[in-house]
Short mmCIF file of C-alpha atoms and ligand atoms in Angstrom, two decimals:
data_model
loop_
_atom_site.label_atom_id
_atom_site.label_comp_id
_atom_site.label_asym_id
_atom_site.label_seq_id
_atom_site.Cartn_x
_atom_site.Cartn_y
_atom_site.Cartn_z
CA MET A 1 130.48 91.10 110.61
CA ALA A 2 131.29 87.41 110.79
CA ARG A 3 129.03 85.19 108.75
CA LYS A 4 127.11 82.58 110.68
CA SER A 5 127.81 79.00 109.72
CA LYS A 6 125.07 77.12 107.88
CA ALA A 7 124.36 74.99 110.93
CA ASP A 8 123.67 78.10 113.00
CA LYS A 9 120.93 79.35 110.74
CA THR A 10 117.45 78.08 111.27
CA PRO A 11 114.19 79.78 110.40
CA GLY A 12 113.08 81.67 113.41
CA ASP A 13 116.41 83.35 114.03
CA THR A 14 117.42 86.54 112.28
CA GLY A 15 118.88 84.51 109.40
CA GLY A 16 115.39 83.68 108.15
CA PRO A 17 113.67 85.62 105.38
CA GLN A 18 111.61 88.61 106.42
CA HIS A 19 109.50 88.57 103.26
CA VAL A 20 108.54 85.39 101.42
CA ALA A 21 106.62 85.48 98.14
CA ILE A 22 104.91 82.37 96.80
CA ILE A 23 103.80 81.46 93.28
CA MET A 24 101.06 79.00 94.19
CA ASP A 25 101.17 76.78 91.13
CA GLY A 26 99.88 73.30 90.30
CA ASN A 27 96.20 73.41 91.29
CA GLY A 28 95.07 72.30 87.84
CA ARG A 29 97.44 69.33 87.67
CA TRP A 30 96.51 68.31 91.21
CA ALA A 31 92.85 68.12 90.17
CA GLN A 32 93.70 66.40 86.88
CA GLN A 33 95.57 63.67 88.76
CA ARG A 34 92.32 62.97 90.60
CA GLY A 35 90.14 63.06 87.50
CA LYS A 36 88.43 66.25 88.74
CA PRO A 37 87.81 69.63 87.10
CA ARG A 38 90.48 72.31 87.51
CA LEU A 39 88.31 74.32 89.89
CA PHE A 40 88.40 71.43 92.35
CA GLY A 41 92.15 72.03 92.51
CA HIS A 42 91.70 75.75 93.05
CA HIS A 43 89.38 75.09 95.99
CA ALA A 44 91.91 72.66 97.49
CA GLY A 45 94.63 75.25 96.95
CA ALA A 46 92.66 78.01 98.68
CA LYS A 47 92.35 75.79 101.77
CA ARG A 48 96.16 75.65 102.03
CA VAL A 49 96.54 79.39 102.35
CA HIS A 50 95.09 79.52 105.85
CA GLU A 51 97.60 77.23 107.55
CA VAL A 52 100.57 78.53 105.59
CA VAL A 53 99.77 82.12 106.65
CA ASP A 54 99.24 80.87 110.19
CA SER A 55 102.64 79.21 110.24
CA CYS A 56 104.38 82.51 109.39
CA ARG A 57 104.19 83.66 112.98
CA ASP A 58 106.09 80.64 114.31
CA LEU A 59 108.53 80.70 111.39
CA ASP A 60 109.27 84.38 111.97
CA VAL A 61 108.14 85.45 108.51
CA LYS A 62 106.76 88.97 108.84
CA TYR A 63 105.58 89.43 105.23
CA ILE A 64 104.03 86.84 102.96
CA THR A 65 102.91 87.63 99.42
CA ILE A 66 100.91 85.12 97.41
CA PHE A 67 100.21 85.06 93.67
CA ALA A 68 96.50 84.29 93.27
CA PHE A 69 95.72 85.48 89.72
CA SER A 70 97.98 86.94 87.04
CA THR A 71 97.22 89.50 84.34
CA GLU A 72 97.76 86.60 81.90
CA ASN A 73 95.31 84.24 83.62
CA TRP A 74 92.39 85.90 81.76
CA LYS A 75 93.47 83.71 78.82
CA ARG A 76 91.94 80.69 80.54
CA THR A 77 88.42 79.45 79.80
CA GLN A 78 85.51 81.59 80.87
CA THR A 79 84.40 78.80 83.23
CA GLU A 80 87.75 78.72 85.02
CA VAL A 81 88.05 82.52 85.26
CA ALA A 82 84.49 82.93 86.56
CA GLY A 83 85.03 80.07 89.02
CA LEU A 84 88.21 81.68 90.32
CA MET A 85 86.53 85.08 90.74
CA SER A 86 83.70 83.48 92.65
CA LEU A 87 86.23 81.58 94.78
CA PHE A 88 88.02 84.85 95.63
CA ARG A 89 84.74 86.45 96.72
CA ARG A 90 83.82 83.47 98.81
CA TYR A 91 87.31 83.24 100.30
CA ILE A 92 87.30 86.87 101.43
CA ARG A 93 83.85 86.60 103.01
CA LYS A 94 84.75 83.38 104.78
CA GLU A 95 88.23 84.34 105.99
CA MET A 96 87.73 88.01 106.91
CA GLN A 97 86.99 87.47 110.59
CA ALA A 98 89.55 84.68 111.05
CA LEU A 99 92.32 86.79 109.50
CA HIS A 100 91.43 89.71 111.74
CA ASP A 101 91.30 87.50 114.85
CA ARG A 102 94.81 86.27 114.06
CA ASN A 103 96.06 89.87 113.80
CA VAL A 104 96.90 89.52 110.09
CA GLN A 105 97.04 92.70 108.01
CA VAL A 106 95.85 92.00 104.46
CA ARG A 107 96.56 94.04 101.35
CA PHE A 108 96.07 93.46 97.65
CA ILE A 109 98.36 94.29 94.75
CA GLY A 110 97.45 94.24 91.07
CA ASP A 111 95.08 96.15 88.80
CA ARG A 112 91.62 96.38 90.33
CA MET A 113 90.11 98.18 87.33
CA ALA A 114 89.38 94.96 85.42
CA LEU A 115 87.82 93.18 88.41
CA ASP A 116 84.11 93.15 89.12
CA ALA A 117 82.77 95.75 91.52
CA LYS A 118 81.53 93.23 94.07
CA LEU A 119 84.96 91.62 94.37
CA VAL A 120 86.72 95.00 94.59
CA GLY A 121 84.27 96.02 97.32
CA LEU A 122 85.19 92.92 99.34
CA MET A 123 88.90 93.52 98.78
CA ASP A 124 88.54 97.09 100.08
CA GLU A 125 86.53 95.85 103.03
CA LEU A 126 89.13 93.23 103.99
CA GLU A 127 91.97 95.74 103.72
CA ASN A 128 90.07 98.23 105.78
CA TYR A 129 88.98 95.72 108.40
CA THR A 130 92.52 94.48 109.02
CA LYS A 131 94.45 97.73 108.49
CA ASP A 132 95.40 98.27 112.16
CA ASN A 133 96.63 94.72 112.71
CA ASP A 134 100.34 94.44 113.38
CA GLY A 135 100.96 90.69 113.08
CA VAL A 136 101.78 88.93 109.83
CA ASN A 137 101.42 91.06 106.65
CA LEU A 138 99.62 89.11 103.97
CA THR A 139 99.68 90.54 100.46
CA ILE A 140 97.49 88.93 97.81
CA ALA A 141 98.45 89.50 94.18
CA LEU A 142 95.19 89.48 92.25
CA ASN A 143 95.12 90.50 88.58
CA TYR A 144 98.80 91.19 89.11
CA GLY A 145 101.58 91.27 86.53
CA GLY A 146 105.04 92.70 87.13
CA ARG A 147 105.19 94.45 83.76
CA ASP A 148 101.66 95.79 84.12
CA GLU A 149 102.56 97.12 87.58
CA VAL A 150 105.63 98.96 86.24
CA ALA A 151 103.56 100.36 83.34
CA ARG A 152 100.83 101.61 85.70
CA ALA A 153 103.44 103.10 88.04
CA THR A 154 105.11 104.85 85.11
CA LYS A 155 101.77 106.30 84.01
CA ARG A 156 101.19 107.76 87.50
CA MET A 157 104.72 109.10 87.55
CA ALA A 158 104.29 110.72 84.13
CA ARG A 159 101.08 112.37 85.32
CA ASP A 160 102.94 113.84 88.31
CA VAL A 161 105.65 115.15 85.99
CA ALA A 162 103.00 116.68 83.72
CA THR A 163 101.35 118.49 86.62
CA GLY A 164 104.67 119.69 88.01
CA LYS A 165 104.48 117.53 91.16
CA LEU A 166 107.59 115.57 90.20
CA ASP A 167 110.89 116.83 88.80
CA PRO A 168 112.00 114.34 86.09
CA GLU A 169 115.65 115.01 86.94
CA SER A 170 115.04 113.71 90.47
CA VAL A 171 113.76 110.30 89.33
CA ASN A 172 115.81 107.36 90.62
CA GLU A 173 115.19 103.75 91.70
CA GLN A 174 113.52 104.85 94.93
CA THR A 175 111.12 107.09 93.02
CA LEU A 176 109.82 104.22 90.89
CA THR A 177 109.72 101.91 93.91
CA GLY A 178 107.45 104.46 95.58
CA TYR A 179 104.95 104.35 92.70
CA LEU A 180 104.62 100.56 92.62
CA ASP A 181 101.69 98.64 94.12
CA THR A 182 104.20 97.18 96.58
CA ARG A 183 105.41 100.55 97.92
CA PHE A 184 104.47 99.51 101.47
CA LEU A 185 106.51 96.28 101.30
CA PRO A 186 110.18 95.42 101.68
CA ASP A 187 111.63 93.47 98.73
CA PRO A 188 111.06 89.70 98.93
CA ASP A 189 114.04 87.78 100.33
CA LEU A 190 112.78 84.47 99.03
CA VAL A 191 110.44 83.52 96.18
CA ILE A 192 109.03 79.99 96.24
CA ARG A 193 107.32 78.41 93.24
CA THR A 194 105.53 75.12 93.62
CA SER A 195 104.74 72.49 90.95
CA GLY A 196 108.17 72.06 89.39
CA GLU A 197 108.06 74.97 86.92
CA ALA A 198 111.26 77.01 87.02
CA ARG A 199 109.99 80.37 85.81
CA ILE A 200 108.67 83.51 87.43
CA SER A 201 105.68 84.19 85.16
CA ASN A 202 105.73 87.99 85.56
CA PHE A 203 105.73 87.98 89.38
CA LEU A 204 107.41 90.84 91.32
CA LEU A 205 109.94 91.52 88.54
CA TRP A 206 111.37 94.75 89.94
CA GLN A 207 111.19 93.71 93.58
CA SER A 208 112.92 90.33 93.16
CA ALA A 209 116.20 91.73 91.81
CA TYR A 210 118.10 90.07 94.66
CA ALA A 211 115.59 87.51 95.89
CA GLU A 212 116.61 83.91 96.35
CA TYR A 213 114.47 81.40 94.44
CA GLU A 214 113.25 77.96 95.45
CA PHE A 215 111.48 75.87 92.83
CA ILE A 216 109.91 72.83 94.43
CA ASP A 217 108.06 69.90 92.86
CA THR A 218 105.15 69.81 95.33
CA LEU A 219 101.85 70.91 93.80
CA TRP A 220 100.32 73.83 95.69
CA PRO A 221 97.35 71.88 97.20
CA ASP A 222 99.94 69.55 98.80
CA PHE A 223 102.05 72.37 100.26
CA THR A 224 102.12 72.18 104.07
CA PRO A 225 103.68 74.23 106.87
CA ALA A 226 106.22 71.39 107.29
CA ILE A 227 107.36 71.77 103.66
CA PHE A 228 107.39 75.54 104.13
CA ALA A 229 109.68 75.15 107.17
CA GLU A 230 112.03 72.90 105.15
CA VAL A 231 112.31 75.47 102.36
CA LEU A 232 113.00 78.22 104.89
CA ALA A 233 115.71 76.13 106.50
CA ARG A 234 117.43 75.83 103.11
CA PHE A 235 117.23 79.60 102.72
CA GLY A 236 119.04 79.95 106.06
CA GLY A 237 122.00 78.14 104.54
CA ARG A 238 122.32 80.42 101.52
CA ASP A 239 125.00 83.03 101.19
CA ARG A 240 123.53 86.31 99.95
CA ARG A 241 126.16 88.69 98.63
CA PHE A 242 124.15 91.43 96.85
CA GLY A 243 126.96 91.94 94.36
CA ALA A 244 129.66 92.35 97.01
CA VAL A 245 132.43 89.96 98.06
CA ASP A 246 131.83 87.79 101.11
CA THR A 247 134.68 88.97 103.35
CA ALA A 248 134.11 86.18 105.88
CA ALA A 249 134.93 83.65 103.15
CA GLU A 250 138.32 85.20 102.30
C1 IPE B 301 97.86 78.03 90.00
O1 IPE B 301 97.53 76.76 89.56
C2 IPE B 301 96.64 78.88 90.31
C3 IPE B 301 96.38 79.93 89.31
C4 IPE B 301 97.14 80.26 88.31
C5 IPE B 301 95.13 80.67 89.48
P1 IPE B 301 97.29 76.45 88.02
O2 IPE B 301 95.85 76.65 87.72
O3 IPE B 301 98.21 77.24 87.17
O4 IPE B 301 97.65 74.92 87.97
P2 IPE B 301 98.43 74.16 86.81
O5 IPE B 301 99.71 74.89 86.58
O6 IPE B 301 97.55 74.20 85.59
O7 IPE B 301 98.63 72.79 87.33
C1 IPE B 302 101.44 81.87 87.71
O1 IPE B 302 101.05 80.58 87.36
C2 IPE B 302 100.28 82.65 88.24
C3 IPE B 302 99.73 82.23 89.53
C4 IPE B 302 100.21 81.29 90.29
C5 IPE B 302 98.58 82.97 89.96
P1 IPE B 302 100.62 80.20 85.86
O2 IPE B 302 100.25 78.77 85.89
O3 IPE B 302 99.60 81.15 85.38
O4 IPE B 302 101.96 80.44 85.04
P2 IPE B 302 102.43 79.80 83.67
O5 IPE B 302 101.33 80.01 82.69
O6 IPE B 302 102.69 78.36 83.92
O7 IPE B 302 103.69 80.54 83.32
MG1 MG B 303 100.05 76.89 86.43
#
Protein backbone atom coordinates (compact mmCIF):
# COMPACT_ATOMS: atom_id res chain seq x y z
CA MET A 1 0.00 0.00 0.00
CA ALA A 2 1.43 3.38 -0.93
CA ARG A 3 2.37 5.56 2.00
CA LYS A 4 0.59 8.88 2.23
CA SER A 5 2.80 11.93 2.09
CA LYS A 6 3.21 13.92 5.29
CA ALA A 7 1.11 16.75 3.90
CA ASP A 8 -1.80 14.38 3.32
CA LYS A 9 -2.02 13.31 6.93
CA THR A 10 -4.03 15.40 9.30
CA PRO A 11 -5.74 14.31 12.49
CA GLY A 12 -9.24 13.39 11.62
CA ASP A 13 -8.32 11.20 8.69
CA THR A 14 -7.36 7.56 9.10
CA GLY A 15 -3.71 8.56 9.60
CA GLY A 16 -4.50 9.86 13.09
CA PRO A 17 -3.95 7.80 16.23
CA GLN A 18 -6.82 5.63 17.37
CA HIS A 19 -5.60 5.46 20.96
CA VAL A 20 -3.78 8.31 22.70
CA ALA A 21 -2.40 7.95 26.21
CA ILE A 22 -1.41 11.01 28.24
CA ILE A 23 0.91 11.37 31.22
CA MET A 24 -0.60 14.51 32.72
CA ASP A 25 2.46 15.95 34.40
CA GLY A 26 3.40 19.37 35.76
CA ASN A 27 0.52 20.29 38.07
CA GLY A 28 2.84 20.86 41.02
CA ARG A 29 5.21 23.13 39.11
CA TRP A 30 2.29 25.06 37.64
CA ALA A 31 1.05 25.82 41.16
CA GLN A 32 4.56 26.57 42.41
CA GLN A 33 5.02 29.16 39.66
CA ARG A 34 1.97 30.93 41.07
CA GLY A 35 3.06 30.67 44.69
CA LYS A 36 0.19 28.27 45.44
CA PRO A 37 0.07 24.84 47.09
CA ARG A 38 0.47 21.78 44.85
CA LEU A 39 -3.19 20.85 45.22
CA PHE A 40 -4.15 24.10 43.51
CA GLY A 41 -2.31 22.74 40.46
CA HIS A 42 -4.11 19.41 40.67
CA HIS A 43 -7.47 21.17 40.68
CA ALA A 44 -6.45 23.25 37.65
CA GLY A 45 -5.26 20.07 35.95
CA ALA A 46 -8.54 18.24 36.58
CA LYS A 47 -10.40 21.07 34.84
CA ARG A 48 -8.39 20.43 31.66
CA VAL A 49 -9.54 16.85 31.34
CA HIS A 50 -13.08 17.78 30.36
CA GLU A 51 -12.25 19.78 27.23
CA VAL A 52 -9.45 17.47 26.14
CA VAL A 53 -11.80 14.45 26.30
CA ASP A 54 -14.44 16.51 24.50
CA SER A 55 -12.03 17.36 21.70
CA CYS A 56 -11.38 13.65 21.00
CA ARG A 57 -14.58 13.35 19.02
CA ASP A 58 -13.60 16.09 16.56
CA LEU A 59 -10.00 14.89 16.40
CA ASP A 60 -11.13 11.34 15.64
CA VAL A 61 -9.45 9.84 18.70
CA LYS A 62 -11.55 6.85 19.75
CA TYR A 63 -9.60 5.91 22.90
CA ILE A 64 -7.97 8.24 25.39
CA THR A 65 -6.14 6.99 28.47
CA ILE A 66 -4.99 9.39 31.16
CA PHE A 67 -2.52 8.81 33.99
CA ALA A 68 -4.09 10.27 37.14
CA PHE A 69 -2.19 8.56 39.98
CA SER A 70 0.71 6.11 39.89
CA THR A 71 1.57 3.27 42.25
CA GLU A 72 4.61 5.39 43.18
CA ASN A 73 2.62 8.54 43.96
CA TRP A 74 1.86 7.21 47.48
CA LYS A 75 5.39 8.43 48.32
CA ARG A 76 4.10 12.02 48.34
CA THR A 77 3.04 13.81 51.52
CA GLN A 78 -0.09 12.63 53.27
CA THR A 79 -1.68 16.03 52.58
CA GLU A 80 -1.12 15.75 48.83
CA VAL A 81 -2.27 12.12 48.62
CA ALA A 82 -5.42 12.78 50.68
CA GLY A 83 -6.12 15.91 48.61
CA LEU A 84 -5.79 13.95 45.37
CA MET A 85 -8.09 11.17 46.61
CA SER A 86 -10.69 13.72 47.61
CA LEU A 87 -10.30 15.43 44.22
CA PHE A 88 -10.91 12.10 42.44
CA ARG A 89 -14.10 11.52 44.44
CA ARG A 90 -15.32 15.00 43.75
CA TYR A 91 -14.40 14.77 40.08
CA ILE A 92 -16.36 11.55 39.56
CA ARG A 93 -19.46 12.90 41.32
CA LYS A 94 -19.32 16.15 39.38
CA GLU A 95 -18.55 14.72 35.93
CA MET A 96 -20.64 11.53 35.94
CA GLN A 97 -23.72 12.99 34.25
CA ALA A 98 -21.77 15.18 31.82
CA LEU A 99 -19.64 12.23 30.67
CA HIS A 100 -22.73 10.12 30.15
CA ASP A 101 -24.52 12.92 28.25
CA ARG A 102 -21.54 13.15 25.90
CA ASN A 103 -21.71 9.39 25.23
CA VAL A 104 -18.29 8.75 26.82
CA GLN A 105 -17.58 5.26 28.12
CA VAL A 106 -15.34 5.43 31.19
CA ARG A 107 -13.17 2.68 32.63
CA PHE A 108 -10.45 2.56 35.24
CA ILE A 109 -7.18 0.65 35.23
CA GLY A 110 -4.87 0.13 38.20
CA ASP A 111 -5.06 -1.66 41.54
CA ARG A 112 -8.27 -0.79 43.36
CA MET A 113 -7.39 -2.82 46.46
CA ALA A 114 -5.38 0.01 48.06
CA LEU A 115 -8.01 2.68 47.39
CA ASP A 116 -10.67 3.67 49.89
CA ALA A 117 -14.05 1.99 49.60
CA LYS A 118 -15.94 5.20 48.92
CA LEU A 119 -13.73 6.05 45.95
CA VAL A 120 -13.91 2.49 44.58
CA GLY A 121 -17.70 2.63 44.90
CA LEU A 122 -17.79 5.81 42.79
CA MET A 123 -15.42 4.31 40.22
CA ASP A 124 -17.70 1.26 39.88
CA GLU A 125 -20.72 3.51 39.62
CA LEU A 126 -19.19 5.64 36.85
CA GLU A 127 -18.11 2.56 34.89
CA ASN A 128 -21.52 1.04 35.25
CA TYR A 129 -23.39 4.23 34.41
CA THR A 130 -21.47 4.77 31.16
CA LYS A 131 -20.94 1.13 30.11
CA ASP A 132 -23.36 1.18 27.15
CA ASN A 133 -22.01 4.42 25.67
CA ASP A 134 -20.32 4.02 22.32
CA GLY A 135 -18.61 7.38 21.83
CA VAL A 136 -15.13 8.19 23.09
CA ASN A 137 -13.55 5.57 25.40
CA LEU A 138 -11.94 7.26 28.38
CA THR A 139 -9.66 5.14 30.54
CA ILE A 140 -8.40 6.59 33.80
CA ALA A 141 -5.25 5.08 35.28
CA LEU A 142 -5.62 5.40 39.04
CA ASN A 143 -3.17 3.67 41.38
CA TYR A 144 -1.68 2.32 38.18
CA GLY A 145 1.85 1.08 37.56
CA GLY A 146 2.94 -0.91 34.52
CA ARG A 147 5.07 -3.32 36.54
CA ASP A 148 2.38 -3.74 39.17
CA GLU A 149 -0.15 -4.48 36.42
CA VAL A 150 2.07 -7.19 34.89
CA ALA A 151 2.69 -8.68 38.36
CA ARG A 152 -1.05 -8.77 39.14
CA ALA A 153 -1.79 -10.27 35.71
CA THR A 154 0.87 -12.92 36.27
CA LYS A 155 -0.63 -13.80 39.64
CA ARG A 156 -4.07 -14.33 38.05
CA MET A 157 -2.50 -16.37 35.28
CA ALA A 158 -0.62 -18.54 37.79
CA ARG A 159 -3.85 -19.16 39.67
CA ASP A 160 -5.52 -20.33 36.45
CA VAL A 161 -2.59 -22.67 35.78
CA ALA A 162 -2.83 -24.02 39.33
CA THR A 163 -6.54 -24.77 38.96
CA GLY A 164 -6.06 -26.35 35.54
CA LYS A 165 -7.93 -23.59 33.66
CA LEU A 166 -4.83 -22.60 31.70
CA ASP A 167 -2.26 -24.82 30.00
CA PRO A 168 1.20 -23.27 30.66
CA GLU A 169 2.43 -24.52 27.28
CA SER A 170 -0.22 -22.40 25.55
CA VAL A 171 0.94 -19.12 27.10
CA ASN A 172 2.01 -16.50 24.55
CA GLU A 173 1.91 -12.69 24.22
CA GLN A 174 -1.84 -12.69 23.62
CA THR A 175 -2.42 -14.70 26.79
CA LEU A 176 -0.67 -12.13 28.98
CA THR A 177 -2.34 -9.27 27.11
CA GLY A 178 -5.68 -10.85 28.01
CA TYR A 179 -4.88 -10.81 31.74
CA LEU A 180 -3.86 -7.14 31.87
CA ASP A 181 -6.10 -4.36 33.19
CA THR A 182 -6.10 -2.99 29.63
CA ARG A 183 -7.45 -6.18 28.02
CA PHE A 184 -10.39 -4.24 26.54
CA LEU A 185 -8.12 -1.64 24.89
CA PRO A 186 -6.07 -1.55 21.71
CA ASP A 187 -2.40 -0.63 22.27
CA PRO A 188 -1.74 3.12 22.42
CA ASP A 189 -0.53 4.59 19.12
CA LEU A 190 0.74 7.75 20.75
CA VAL A 191 1.86 8.57 24.30
CA ILE A 192 2.08 12.25 25.21
CA ARG A 193 3.87 13.50 28.32
CA THR A 194 3.55 17.11 29.35
CA SER A 195 5.93 19.21 31.49
CA GLY A 196 9.21 18.55 29.70
CA GLU A 197 10.15 15.28 31.42
CA ALA A 198 11.29 12.66 28.92
CA ARG A 199 10.48 9.47 30.83
CA ILE A 200 7.55 7.12 31.03
CA SER A 201 7.37 6.64 34.82
CA ASN A 202 5.95 3.09 34.71
CA PHE A 203 3.03 3.92 32.38
CA LEU A 204 1.65 1.23 30.01
CA LEU A 205 5.01 -0.55 29.73
CA TRP A 206 3.79 -3.65 27.89
CA GLN A 207 1.22 -1.85 25.76
CA SER A 208 3.55 0.90 24.50
CA ALA A 209 6.02 -1.44 22.79
CA TYR A 210 5.43 0.33 19.47
CA ALA A 211 3.83 3.58 20.59
CA GLU A 212 5.14 6.88 19.32
CA TYR A 213 6.13 9.34 22.07
CA GLU A 214 5.70 13.09 22.26
CA PHE A 215 7.32 14.92 25.16
CA ILE A 216 6.11 18.49 25.28
CA ASP A 217 7.14 21.36 27.57
CA THR A 218 3.62 22.61 28.35
CA LEU A 219 2.57 21.96 31.95
CA TRP A 220 -0.62 19.91 32.15
CA PRO A 221 -2.89 22.73 33.48
CA ASP A 222 -1.92 24.73 30.36
CA PHE A 223 -2.68 21.89 27.93
CA THR A 224 -5.49 22.86 25.54
CA PRO A 225 -7.37 21.15 22.70
CA ALA A 226 -5.38 23.40 20.30
CA ILE A 227 -2.08 22.01 21.62
CA PHE A 228 -3.55 18.51 21.49
CA ALA A 229 -4.45 19.03 17.81
CA GLU A 230 -0.89 20.23 17.07
CA VAL A 231 0.63 17.13 18.67
CA LEU A 232 -1.73 14.89 16.72
CA ALA A 233 -0.79 16.63 13.49
CA ARG A 234 2.88 15.82 14.18
CA PHE A 235 1.93 12.20 14.75
CA GLY A 236 0.30 12.17 11.30
CA GLY A 237 3.70 12.92 9.81
CA ARG A 238 5.50 10.05 11.50
CA ASP A 239 6.50 6.90 9.70
CA ARG A 240 5.62 3.84 11.77
CA ARG A 241 7.42 0.72 10.60
CA PHE A 242 6.81 -1.83 13.41
CA GLY A 243 10.16 -3.46 12.73
CA ALA A 244 9.55 -3.88 9.00
CA VAL A 245 11.04 -1.99 6.05
CA ASP A 246 9.02 0.85 4.56
CA THR A 247 8.58 -0.42 1.00
CA ALA A 248 7.17 2.89 -0.22
CA ALA A 249 10.48 4.55 0.67
CA GLU A 250 12.60 2.15 -1.41
C1 LIG B 1 1.06 15.25 37.76
O1 LIG B 1 1.59 16.44 38.23
C2 LIG B 1 -0.13 14.77 38.58
C3 LIG B 1 0.17 13.61 39.44
C4 LIG B 1 1.27 12.92 39.46
C5 LIG B 1 -0.90 13.22 40.37
P1 LIG B 1 2.72 16.46 39.34
O2 LIG B 1 2.07 16.52 40.67
O3 LIG B 1 3.66 15.33 39.17
O4 LIG B 1 3.43 17.83 39.03
P2 LIG B 1 4.98 18.14 39.08
O5 LIG B 1 5.67 17.11 38.24
O6 LIG B 1 5.41 18.03 40.51
O7 LIG B 1 5.12 19.51 38.53
C1 LIG C 1 3.70 10.32 36.50
O1 LIG C 1 4.13 11.56 36.97
C2 LIG C 1 2.40 9.94 37.14
C3 LIG C 1 1.23 10.74 36.77
C4 LIG C 1 1.20 11.69 35.88
C5 LIG C 1 0.01 10.38 37.44
P1 LIG C 1 5.14 11.71 38.21
O2 LIG C 1 5.34 13.15 38.41
O3 LIG C 1 4.65 10.91 39.35
O4 LIG C 1 6.47 11.01 37.66
P2 LIG C 1 7.97 11.23 38.09
O5 LIG C 1 8.03 11.05 39.57
O6 LIG C 1 8.36 12.59 37.67
O7 LIG C 1 8.74 10.17 37.34
MG1 LIG D 1 5.38 15.10 38.16
